[in-house]
Tab-separated table of C-alpha atoms and ligand atoms in Angstrom:
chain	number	residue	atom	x	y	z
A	2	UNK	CA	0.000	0.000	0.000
A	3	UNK	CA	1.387	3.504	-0.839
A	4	UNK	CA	2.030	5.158	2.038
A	5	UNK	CA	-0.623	7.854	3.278
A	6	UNK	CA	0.347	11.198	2.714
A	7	UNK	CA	-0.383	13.537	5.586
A	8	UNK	CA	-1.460	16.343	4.507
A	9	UNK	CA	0.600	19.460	5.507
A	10	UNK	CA	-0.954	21.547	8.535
A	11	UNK	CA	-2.463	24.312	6.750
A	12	UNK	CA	0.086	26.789	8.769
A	13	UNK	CA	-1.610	29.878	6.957
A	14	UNK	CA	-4.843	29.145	7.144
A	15	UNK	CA	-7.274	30.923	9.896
A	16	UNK	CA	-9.105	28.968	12.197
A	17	UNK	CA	-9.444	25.487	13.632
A	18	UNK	CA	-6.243	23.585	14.782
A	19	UNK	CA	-4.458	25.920	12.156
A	20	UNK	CA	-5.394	28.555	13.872
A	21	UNK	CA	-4.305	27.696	17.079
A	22	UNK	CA	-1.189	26.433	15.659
A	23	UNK	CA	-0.235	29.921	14.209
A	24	UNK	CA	-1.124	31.175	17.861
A	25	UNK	CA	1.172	28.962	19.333
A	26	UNK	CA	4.055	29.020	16.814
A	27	UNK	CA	3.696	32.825	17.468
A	28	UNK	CA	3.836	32.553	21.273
A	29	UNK	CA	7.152	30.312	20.742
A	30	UNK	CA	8.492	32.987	17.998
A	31	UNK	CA	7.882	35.816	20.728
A	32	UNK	CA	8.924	33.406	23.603
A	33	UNK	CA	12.229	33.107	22.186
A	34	UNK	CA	13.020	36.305	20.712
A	35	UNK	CA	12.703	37.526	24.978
A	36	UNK	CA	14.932	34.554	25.553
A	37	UNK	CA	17.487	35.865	22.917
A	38	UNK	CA	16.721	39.335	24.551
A	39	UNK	CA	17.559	38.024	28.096
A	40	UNK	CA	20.709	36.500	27.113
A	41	UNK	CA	22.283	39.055	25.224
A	42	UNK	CA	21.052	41.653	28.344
A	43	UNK	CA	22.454	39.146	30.692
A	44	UNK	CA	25.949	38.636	28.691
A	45	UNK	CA	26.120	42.443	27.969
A	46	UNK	CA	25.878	43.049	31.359
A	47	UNK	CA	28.439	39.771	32.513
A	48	UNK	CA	30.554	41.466	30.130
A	49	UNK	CA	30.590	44.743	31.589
A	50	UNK	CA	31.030	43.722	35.199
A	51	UNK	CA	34.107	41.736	34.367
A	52	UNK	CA	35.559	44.677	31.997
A	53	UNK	CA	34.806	47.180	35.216
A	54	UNK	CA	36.476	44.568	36.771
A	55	UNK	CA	39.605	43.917	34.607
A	56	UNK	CA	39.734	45.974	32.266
A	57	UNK	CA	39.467	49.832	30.886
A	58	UNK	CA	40.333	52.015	33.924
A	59	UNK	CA	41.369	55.489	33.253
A	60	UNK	CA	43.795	54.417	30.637
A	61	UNK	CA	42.862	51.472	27.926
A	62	UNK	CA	43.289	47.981	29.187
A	63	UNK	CA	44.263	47.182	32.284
A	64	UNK	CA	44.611	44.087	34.608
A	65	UNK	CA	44.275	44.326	38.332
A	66	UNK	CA	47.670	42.168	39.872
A	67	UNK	CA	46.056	42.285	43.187
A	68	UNK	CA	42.241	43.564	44.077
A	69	UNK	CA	41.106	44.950	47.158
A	70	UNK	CA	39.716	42.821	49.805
A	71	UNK	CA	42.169	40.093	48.464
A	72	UNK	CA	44.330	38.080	50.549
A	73	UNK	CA	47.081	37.196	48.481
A	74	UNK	CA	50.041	34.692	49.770
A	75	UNK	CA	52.120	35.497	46.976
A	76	UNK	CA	52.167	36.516	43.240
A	77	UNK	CA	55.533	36.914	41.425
A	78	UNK	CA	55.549	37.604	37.415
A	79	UNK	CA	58.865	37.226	35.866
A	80	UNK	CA	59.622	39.287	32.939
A	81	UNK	CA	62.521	40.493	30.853
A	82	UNK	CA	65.290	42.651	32.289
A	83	UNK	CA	65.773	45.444	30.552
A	84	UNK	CA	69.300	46.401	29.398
A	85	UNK	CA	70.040	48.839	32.174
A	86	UNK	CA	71.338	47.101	34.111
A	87	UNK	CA	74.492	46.570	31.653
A	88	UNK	CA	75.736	50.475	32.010
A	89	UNK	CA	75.866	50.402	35.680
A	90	UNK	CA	78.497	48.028	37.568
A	91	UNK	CA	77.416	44.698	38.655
A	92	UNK	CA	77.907	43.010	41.757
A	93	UNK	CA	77.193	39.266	41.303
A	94	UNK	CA	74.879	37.872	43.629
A	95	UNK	CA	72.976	41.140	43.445
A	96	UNK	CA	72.235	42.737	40.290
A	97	UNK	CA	68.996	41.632	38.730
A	98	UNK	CA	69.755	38.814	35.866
A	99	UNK	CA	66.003	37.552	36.980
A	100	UNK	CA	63.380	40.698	36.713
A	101	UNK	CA	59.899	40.929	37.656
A	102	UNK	CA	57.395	42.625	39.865
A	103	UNK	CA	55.686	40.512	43.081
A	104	UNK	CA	52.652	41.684	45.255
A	105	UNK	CA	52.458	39.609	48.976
A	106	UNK	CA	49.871	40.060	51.759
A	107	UNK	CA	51.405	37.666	52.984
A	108	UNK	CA	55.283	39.682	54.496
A	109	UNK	CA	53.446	42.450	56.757
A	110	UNK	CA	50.429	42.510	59.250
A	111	UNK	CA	47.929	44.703	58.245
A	112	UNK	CA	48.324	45.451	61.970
A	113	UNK	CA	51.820	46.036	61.336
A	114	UNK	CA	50.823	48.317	58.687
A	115	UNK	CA	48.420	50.430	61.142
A	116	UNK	CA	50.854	50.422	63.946
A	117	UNK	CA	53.731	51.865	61.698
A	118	UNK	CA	51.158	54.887	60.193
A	119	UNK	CA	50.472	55.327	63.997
A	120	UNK	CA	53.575	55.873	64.962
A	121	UNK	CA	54.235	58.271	61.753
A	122	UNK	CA	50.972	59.802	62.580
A	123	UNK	CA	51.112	59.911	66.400
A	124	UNK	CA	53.365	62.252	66.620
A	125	UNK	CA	56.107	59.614	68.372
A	126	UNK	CA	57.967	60.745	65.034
A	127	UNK	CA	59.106	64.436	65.609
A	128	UNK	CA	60.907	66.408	62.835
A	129	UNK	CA	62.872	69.685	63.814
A	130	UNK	CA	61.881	69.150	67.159
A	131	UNK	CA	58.118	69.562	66.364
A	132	UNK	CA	55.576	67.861	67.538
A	133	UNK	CA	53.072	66.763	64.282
A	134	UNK	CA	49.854	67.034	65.303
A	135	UNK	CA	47.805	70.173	63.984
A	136	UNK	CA	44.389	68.611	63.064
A	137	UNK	CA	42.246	65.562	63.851
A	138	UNK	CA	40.340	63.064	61.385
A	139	UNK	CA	38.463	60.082	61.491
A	140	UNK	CA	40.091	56.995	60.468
A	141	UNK	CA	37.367	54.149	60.181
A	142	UNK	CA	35.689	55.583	63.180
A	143	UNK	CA	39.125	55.954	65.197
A	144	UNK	CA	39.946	59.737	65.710
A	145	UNK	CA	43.876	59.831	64.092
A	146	UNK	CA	46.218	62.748	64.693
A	147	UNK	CA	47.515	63.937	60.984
A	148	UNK	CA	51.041	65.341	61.110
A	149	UNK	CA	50.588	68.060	58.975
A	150	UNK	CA	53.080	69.729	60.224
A	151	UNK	CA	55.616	67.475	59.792
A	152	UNK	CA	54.945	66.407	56.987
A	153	UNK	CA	54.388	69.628	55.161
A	154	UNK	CA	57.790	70.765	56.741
A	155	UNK	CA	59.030	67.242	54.392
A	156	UNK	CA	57.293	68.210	51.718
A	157	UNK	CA	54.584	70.412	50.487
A	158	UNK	CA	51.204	71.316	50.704
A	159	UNK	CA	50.450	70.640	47.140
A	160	UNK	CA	48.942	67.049	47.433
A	161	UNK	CA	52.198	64.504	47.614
A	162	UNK	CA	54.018	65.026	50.781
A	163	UNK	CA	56.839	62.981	51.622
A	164	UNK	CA	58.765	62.303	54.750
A	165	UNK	CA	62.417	61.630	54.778
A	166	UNK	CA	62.949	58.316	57.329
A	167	UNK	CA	66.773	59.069	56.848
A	168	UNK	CA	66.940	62.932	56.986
A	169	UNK	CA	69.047	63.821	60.135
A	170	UNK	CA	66.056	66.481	61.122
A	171	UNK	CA	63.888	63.452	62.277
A	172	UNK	CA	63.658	62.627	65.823
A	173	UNK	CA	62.409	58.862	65.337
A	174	UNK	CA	61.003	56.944	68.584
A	175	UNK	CA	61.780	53.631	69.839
A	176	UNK	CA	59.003	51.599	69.028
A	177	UNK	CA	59.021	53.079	65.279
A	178	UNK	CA	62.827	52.632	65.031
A	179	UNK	CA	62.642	48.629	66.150
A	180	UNK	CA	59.138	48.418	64.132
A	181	UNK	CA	60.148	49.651	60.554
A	182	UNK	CA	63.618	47.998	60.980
A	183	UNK	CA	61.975	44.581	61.297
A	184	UNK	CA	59.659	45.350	58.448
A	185	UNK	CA	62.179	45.891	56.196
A	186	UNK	CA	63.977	43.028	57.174
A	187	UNK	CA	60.917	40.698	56.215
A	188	UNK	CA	60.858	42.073	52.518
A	189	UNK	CA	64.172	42.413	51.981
A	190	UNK	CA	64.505	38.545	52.481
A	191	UNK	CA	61.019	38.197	50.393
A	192	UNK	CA	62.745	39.896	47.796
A	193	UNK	CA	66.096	37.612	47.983
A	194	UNK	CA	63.788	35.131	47.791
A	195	UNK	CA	61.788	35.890	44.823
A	196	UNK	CA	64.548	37.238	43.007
A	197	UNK	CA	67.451	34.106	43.710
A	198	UNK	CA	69.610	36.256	45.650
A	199	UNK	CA	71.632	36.551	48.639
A	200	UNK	CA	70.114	39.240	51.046
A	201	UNK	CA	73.114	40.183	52.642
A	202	UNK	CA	74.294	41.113	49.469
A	203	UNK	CA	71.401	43.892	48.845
A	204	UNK	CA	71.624	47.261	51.166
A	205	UNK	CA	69.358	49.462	51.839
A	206	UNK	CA	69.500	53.102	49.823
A	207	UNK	CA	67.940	56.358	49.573
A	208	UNK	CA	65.662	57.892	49.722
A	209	UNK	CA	63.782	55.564	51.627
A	210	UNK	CA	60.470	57.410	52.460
A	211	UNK	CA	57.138	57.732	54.161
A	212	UNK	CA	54.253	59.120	51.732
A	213	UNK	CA	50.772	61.322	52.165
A	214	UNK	CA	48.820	61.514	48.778
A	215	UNK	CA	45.614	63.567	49.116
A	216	UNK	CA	43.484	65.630	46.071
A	217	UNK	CA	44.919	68.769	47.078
A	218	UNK	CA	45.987	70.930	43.858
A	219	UNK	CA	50.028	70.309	43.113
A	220	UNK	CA	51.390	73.211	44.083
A	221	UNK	CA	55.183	72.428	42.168
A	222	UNK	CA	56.229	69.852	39.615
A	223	UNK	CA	57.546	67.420	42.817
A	224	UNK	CA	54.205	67.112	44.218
A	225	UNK	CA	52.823	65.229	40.510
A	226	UNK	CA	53.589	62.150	42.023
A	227	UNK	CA	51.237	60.600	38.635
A	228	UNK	CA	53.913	60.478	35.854
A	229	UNK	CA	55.476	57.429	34.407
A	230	UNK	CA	59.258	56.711	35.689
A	231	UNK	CA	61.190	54.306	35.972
A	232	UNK	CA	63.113	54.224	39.577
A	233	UNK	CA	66.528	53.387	38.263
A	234	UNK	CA	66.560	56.357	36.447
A	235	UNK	CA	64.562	58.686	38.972
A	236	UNK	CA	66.588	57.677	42.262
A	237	UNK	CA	69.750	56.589	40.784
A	238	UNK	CA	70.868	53.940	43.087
A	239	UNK	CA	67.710	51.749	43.334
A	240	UNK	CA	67.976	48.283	41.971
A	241	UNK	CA	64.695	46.940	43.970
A	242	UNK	CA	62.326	48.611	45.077
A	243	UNK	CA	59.351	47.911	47.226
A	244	UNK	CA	56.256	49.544	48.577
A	245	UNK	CA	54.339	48.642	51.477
A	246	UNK	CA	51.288	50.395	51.693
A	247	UNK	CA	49.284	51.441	54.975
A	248	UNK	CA	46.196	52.468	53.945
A	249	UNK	CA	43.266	50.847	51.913
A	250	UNK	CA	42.258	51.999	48.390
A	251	UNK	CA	38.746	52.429	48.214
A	252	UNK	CA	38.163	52.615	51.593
A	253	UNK	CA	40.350	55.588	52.610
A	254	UNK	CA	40.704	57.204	49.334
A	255	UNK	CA	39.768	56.975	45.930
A	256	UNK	CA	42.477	56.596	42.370
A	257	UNK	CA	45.858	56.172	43.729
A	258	UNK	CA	46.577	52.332	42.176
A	259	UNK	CA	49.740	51.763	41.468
A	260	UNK	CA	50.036	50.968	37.945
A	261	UNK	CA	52.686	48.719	35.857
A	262	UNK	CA	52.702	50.379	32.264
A	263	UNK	CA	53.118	47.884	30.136
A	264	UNK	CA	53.232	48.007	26.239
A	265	UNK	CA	49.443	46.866	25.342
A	266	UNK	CA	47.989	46.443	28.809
A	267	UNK	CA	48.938	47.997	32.352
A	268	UNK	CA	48.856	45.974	35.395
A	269	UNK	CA	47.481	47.438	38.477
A	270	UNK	CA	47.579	46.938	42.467
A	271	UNK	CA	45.225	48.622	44.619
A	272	UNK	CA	46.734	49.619	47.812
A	273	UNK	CA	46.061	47.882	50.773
A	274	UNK	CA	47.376	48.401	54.444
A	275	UNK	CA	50.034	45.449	54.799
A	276	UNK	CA	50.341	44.880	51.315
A	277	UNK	CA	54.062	44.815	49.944
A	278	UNK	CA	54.554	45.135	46.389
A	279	UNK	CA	57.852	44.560	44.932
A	280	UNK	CA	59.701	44.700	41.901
A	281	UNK	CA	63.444	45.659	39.832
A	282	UNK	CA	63.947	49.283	39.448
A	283	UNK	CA	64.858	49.325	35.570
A	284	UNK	CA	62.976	50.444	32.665
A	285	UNK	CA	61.163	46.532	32.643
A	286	UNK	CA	58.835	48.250	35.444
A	287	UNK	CA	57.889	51.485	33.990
A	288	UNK	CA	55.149	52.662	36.239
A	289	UNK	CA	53.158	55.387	37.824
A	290	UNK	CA	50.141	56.142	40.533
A	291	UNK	CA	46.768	57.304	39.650
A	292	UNK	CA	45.804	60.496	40.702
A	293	UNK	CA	44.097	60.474	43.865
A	294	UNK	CA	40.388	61.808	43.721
A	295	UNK	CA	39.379	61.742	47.218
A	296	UNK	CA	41.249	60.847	51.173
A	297	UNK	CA	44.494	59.882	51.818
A	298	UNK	CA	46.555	57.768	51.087
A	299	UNK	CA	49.985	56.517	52.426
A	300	UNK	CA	53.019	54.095	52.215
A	301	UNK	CA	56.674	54.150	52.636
A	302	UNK	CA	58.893	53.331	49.788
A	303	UNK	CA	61.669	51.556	50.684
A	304	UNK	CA	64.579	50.977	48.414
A	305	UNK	CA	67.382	48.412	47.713
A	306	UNK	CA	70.698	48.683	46.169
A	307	UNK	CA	73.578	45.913	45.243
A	308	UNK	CA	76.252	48.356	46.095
A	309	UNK	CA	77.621	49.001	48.761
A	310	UNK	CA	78.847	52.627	48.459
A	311	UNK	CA	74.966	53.146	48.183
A	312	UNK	CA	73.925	51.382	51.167
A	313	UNK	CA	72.651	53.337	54.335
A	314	UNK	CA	71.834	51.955	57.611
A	315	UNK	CA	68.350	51.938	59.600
A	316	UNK	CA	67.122	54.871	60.762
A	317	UNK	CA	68.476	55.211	64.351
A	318	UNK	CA	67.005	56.169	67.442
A	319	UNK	CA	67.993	60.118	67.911
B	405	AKG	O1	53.480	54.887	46.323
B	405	AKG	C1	53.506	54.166	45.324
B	405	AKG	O2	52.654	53.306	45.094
B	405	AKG	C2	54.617	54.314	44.305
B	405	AKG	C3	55.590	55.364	44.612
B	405	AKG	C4	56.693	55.400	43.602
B	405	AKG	O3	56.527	55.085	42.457
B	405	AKG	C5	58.011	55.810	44.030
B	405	AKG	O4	58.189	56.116	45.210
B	405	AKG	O5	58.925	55.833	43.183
B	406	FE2	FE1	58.499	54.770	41.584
């Protein structure tokens, strides 16, 4: 027997089951065309998160190294030395033949971290004599004593103020003194570490120094702490340098990431109190801070070279 044809639903024609089919077939056609809707709203707006996230911050792509509110052990990212290392002399065991840049919450306390602003702050650091304290803010709830004095007597009032910890003017306290040199013991091994070499063969240099960053106007070209430079070239004797920061982006100002400036993509770490970043002081780490739109931020610099004729000691009790 020939096979029955079926006939073909009557798709166009009005009424009966056709009818309803054309109803139905609608619905779907409408049902999915909010579907397709939903999911290219929903992936438009997964795709903006993570680029608020990641990427485009105030200039083109940019990858965070270490977020707020992270803990990290450890992150280390070798790269390429640069070649200037080659016109300076070398002292084997020290000088950078391994380059790179490493971020660690993992080195410093973030109690640490508050305890050494404290003692900055709390006027147990005295410069010229002076005692700091001029004004008093709120620091999560905590009334702080700002040395504006001090600092302003270090630096300027234009924004960026920094604080010498090895200018002979500073009257430093015990407990900062025994603090900051134990500090800096911890990431000068880190660094050894990270970098395969010998710690006792790295010294500390200068300037090794405590920073304020607010939104105040810059008042001369020192206080645009925001342009691209590379430390080797700004401070001379640097051949490491790290940064441990001591207050929390986000949370007690706003801008003021560090940023890696890299060709294609910049890297950025968002200051938080206890974090250490790390990293060798040639043109491989070209790099700058964001402008800071709102509070204050601070961290000390502190700076290592491979020779010796550079080295400086602690800062001592006075
Ligand atoms: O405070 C920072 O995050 C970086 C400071 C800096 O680049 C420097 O001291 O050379
Ligand atoms: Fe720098």
């Amino acid at each position: 027997m020939a096979p029955q044809r079926r006939a073909a639903p009557a798709w166009g024609s009005a009424g009966g089951p056709c009818g309803g089919a054309k109803r139905s077939r609608g619905q779907q056609e409408s049902r999915w065309r909010w579907l397709r809707t939903l999911f290219l709203l929903a992936s438009a707006t997964i795709g903006a998160l993570v680029s608020w996230r990641y990427l485009g911050a105030e200039d083109g792509v940019t990858e965070v190294l270490a977020h707020r509110r992270e803990n990290l052990q450890d992150r280390f990212i070798e790269i390429p030395c640069s070649e200037d290392y080659n016109s300076h002399k070398k002292f084997e065991g020290c000088t950078p033949r391994k380059c790179g840049r490493g971020v660690t919450d993992a080195v410093i306390t973030r109690e640490e971290a508050e305890r050494i602003l404290e003692a900055v702050l709390f006027h147990r650091v005295c410069l010229y004599g002076a005692l700091w304290d001029t004004s008093v803010v709120e620091k999560k709830g905590k009334p702080i004593k700002i040395a504006e004095r001090g600092l302003s007597l270090g630096g300027s009032d234009g924004g960026a103020s920094i604080l010498d910890l090895h200018s002979g003017a500073l009257s430093l306290g015990k407990h900062f003194v025994n603090l900051y040199r134990d500090v800096r013991q911890r990431i000068q091994q880190r660094i050894a570490q990270a970098f395969g070499i010998n710690s006792s063969a790295m010294y500390l240099t200068k300037p090794t120094f405590f920073s304020r960053i607010n939104n105040t106007e810059a008042k001369t070209t020192h206080d645009e702490y925001w342009h691209p430079h590379v430390d080797k070239v700004t401070y001379g004797s640097f051949d490491y340098t790290s940064l441990l920061y001591l207050s929390d982006y986000s949370e007690d100002f706003g801008g003021g990431r560090f940023v890696f400036m890299d060709a294609g993509s910049n890297k950025t770490i968002e200051p938080q109190a206890g974090r250490v970043s790390f990293f060798t002081s040639g043109s491989e780490n070209l790099h700058r801070v964001e402008k800071v739109h709102w509070g204050t931020r601070y961290a000390i610099t502190i700076s290592f070279t491979c020779n010796p004729d550079h080295g400086i000691g602690d800062p001592v009790l006075t």
